[in-house]
């Protein structure tokens, strides 16, 4: 039984080693990484892949909305300055070594057999695979909502951690690059529900990694100030309100947690309220 379990866990090690080779062999000379312990190879792969994902998604999205679609999605005066975006990049790059430590530790725990991760979708039915993903995402959404809310409500945490992200508190200071512009510990705390859920819900290993790294793309999206108005998605319109009011729309993927716990503010209703205020002022 012990041999079977060790053999099963080696599937995770083999898979992470495969990902390490794919990324590192294309980006670095083998002499710089082949001699490193497996854990450090995994961290280096996550670090390099995280940076690539951050810069590629950020630059492409900024190019699209600020250049190709200038004045289509945002007026000229709502576009953040180059200085603001460079500051966001600086904060994110400084924190990236710490951010990418979290998925590295989670992979180590999976390889050690401490979580409920499984290696192959064939171990479950496709139906249970999708049920497990849905359950995992609900737990992650719940965890991120309350982690984010407490980072606001607990003044010490806000002052020393989350305030770093909230210096971007106007539409013309927010950009896709703000998505990872956090204090390192703040970023780790908000991603922690992804790891906690591994101990509760059976989740496919590769799917977990994919969802974790999709965070970089998702956080870029919700900081672009463009309201997609796709129910029940917690899009950029909702998240822009969060950055300007500090007390609404703490959710991550959807509006459900804010609706359930009374912190939801709809951007369409916000626009109506602002127009009413303007009319009264006239």
GROMACS .gro file of N, CA and C in nm, residues 40 55 86 127-129 179 184 195 220:
model
   30
   40UNK      N    1   1.320   2.441  -0.570
   40UNK     CA    2   1.368   2.567  -0.626
   40UNK      C    3   1.343   2.576  -0.777
   55UNK      N    4   0.325   4.050  -1.763
   55UNK     CA    5   0.365   4.151  -1.861
   55UNK      C    6   0.293   4.133  -1.995
   86UNK      N    7   0.381   5.262  -1.452
   86UNK     CA    8   0.516   5.219  -1.415
   86UNK      C    9   0.528   5.194  -1.265
  127UNK      N   10  -1.855   1.423  -1.484
  127UNK     CA   11  -1.956   1.493  -1.404
  127UNK      C   12  -1.897   1.536  -1.269
  128UNK      N   13  -1.832   1.443  -1.199
  128UNK     CA   14  -1.772   1.477  -1.070
  128UNK      C   15  -1.656   1.576  -1.085
  129UNK      N   16  -1.586   1.569  -1.199
  129UNK     CA   17  -1.479   1.665  -1.225
  129UNK      C   18  -1.535   1.806  -1.225
  179UNK      N   19  -0.347   4.510  -1.125
  179UNK     CA   20  -0.402   4.383  -1.079
  179UNK      C   21  -0.314   4.306  -0.982
  184UNK      N   22   0.342   4.228  -0.082
  184UNK     CA   23   0.358   4.083  -0.104
  184UNK      C   24   0.269   3.997  -0.015
  195UNK      N   25  -0.537   2.765  -0.196
  195UNK     CA   26  -0.459   2.656  -0.135
  195UNK      C   27  -0.540   2.587  -0.027
  220UNK      N   28  -0.600   4.148  -1.394
  220UNK     CA   29  -0.576   4.252  -1.494
  220UNK      C   30  -0.709   4.302  -1.550
   0.00000   0.00000   0.00000
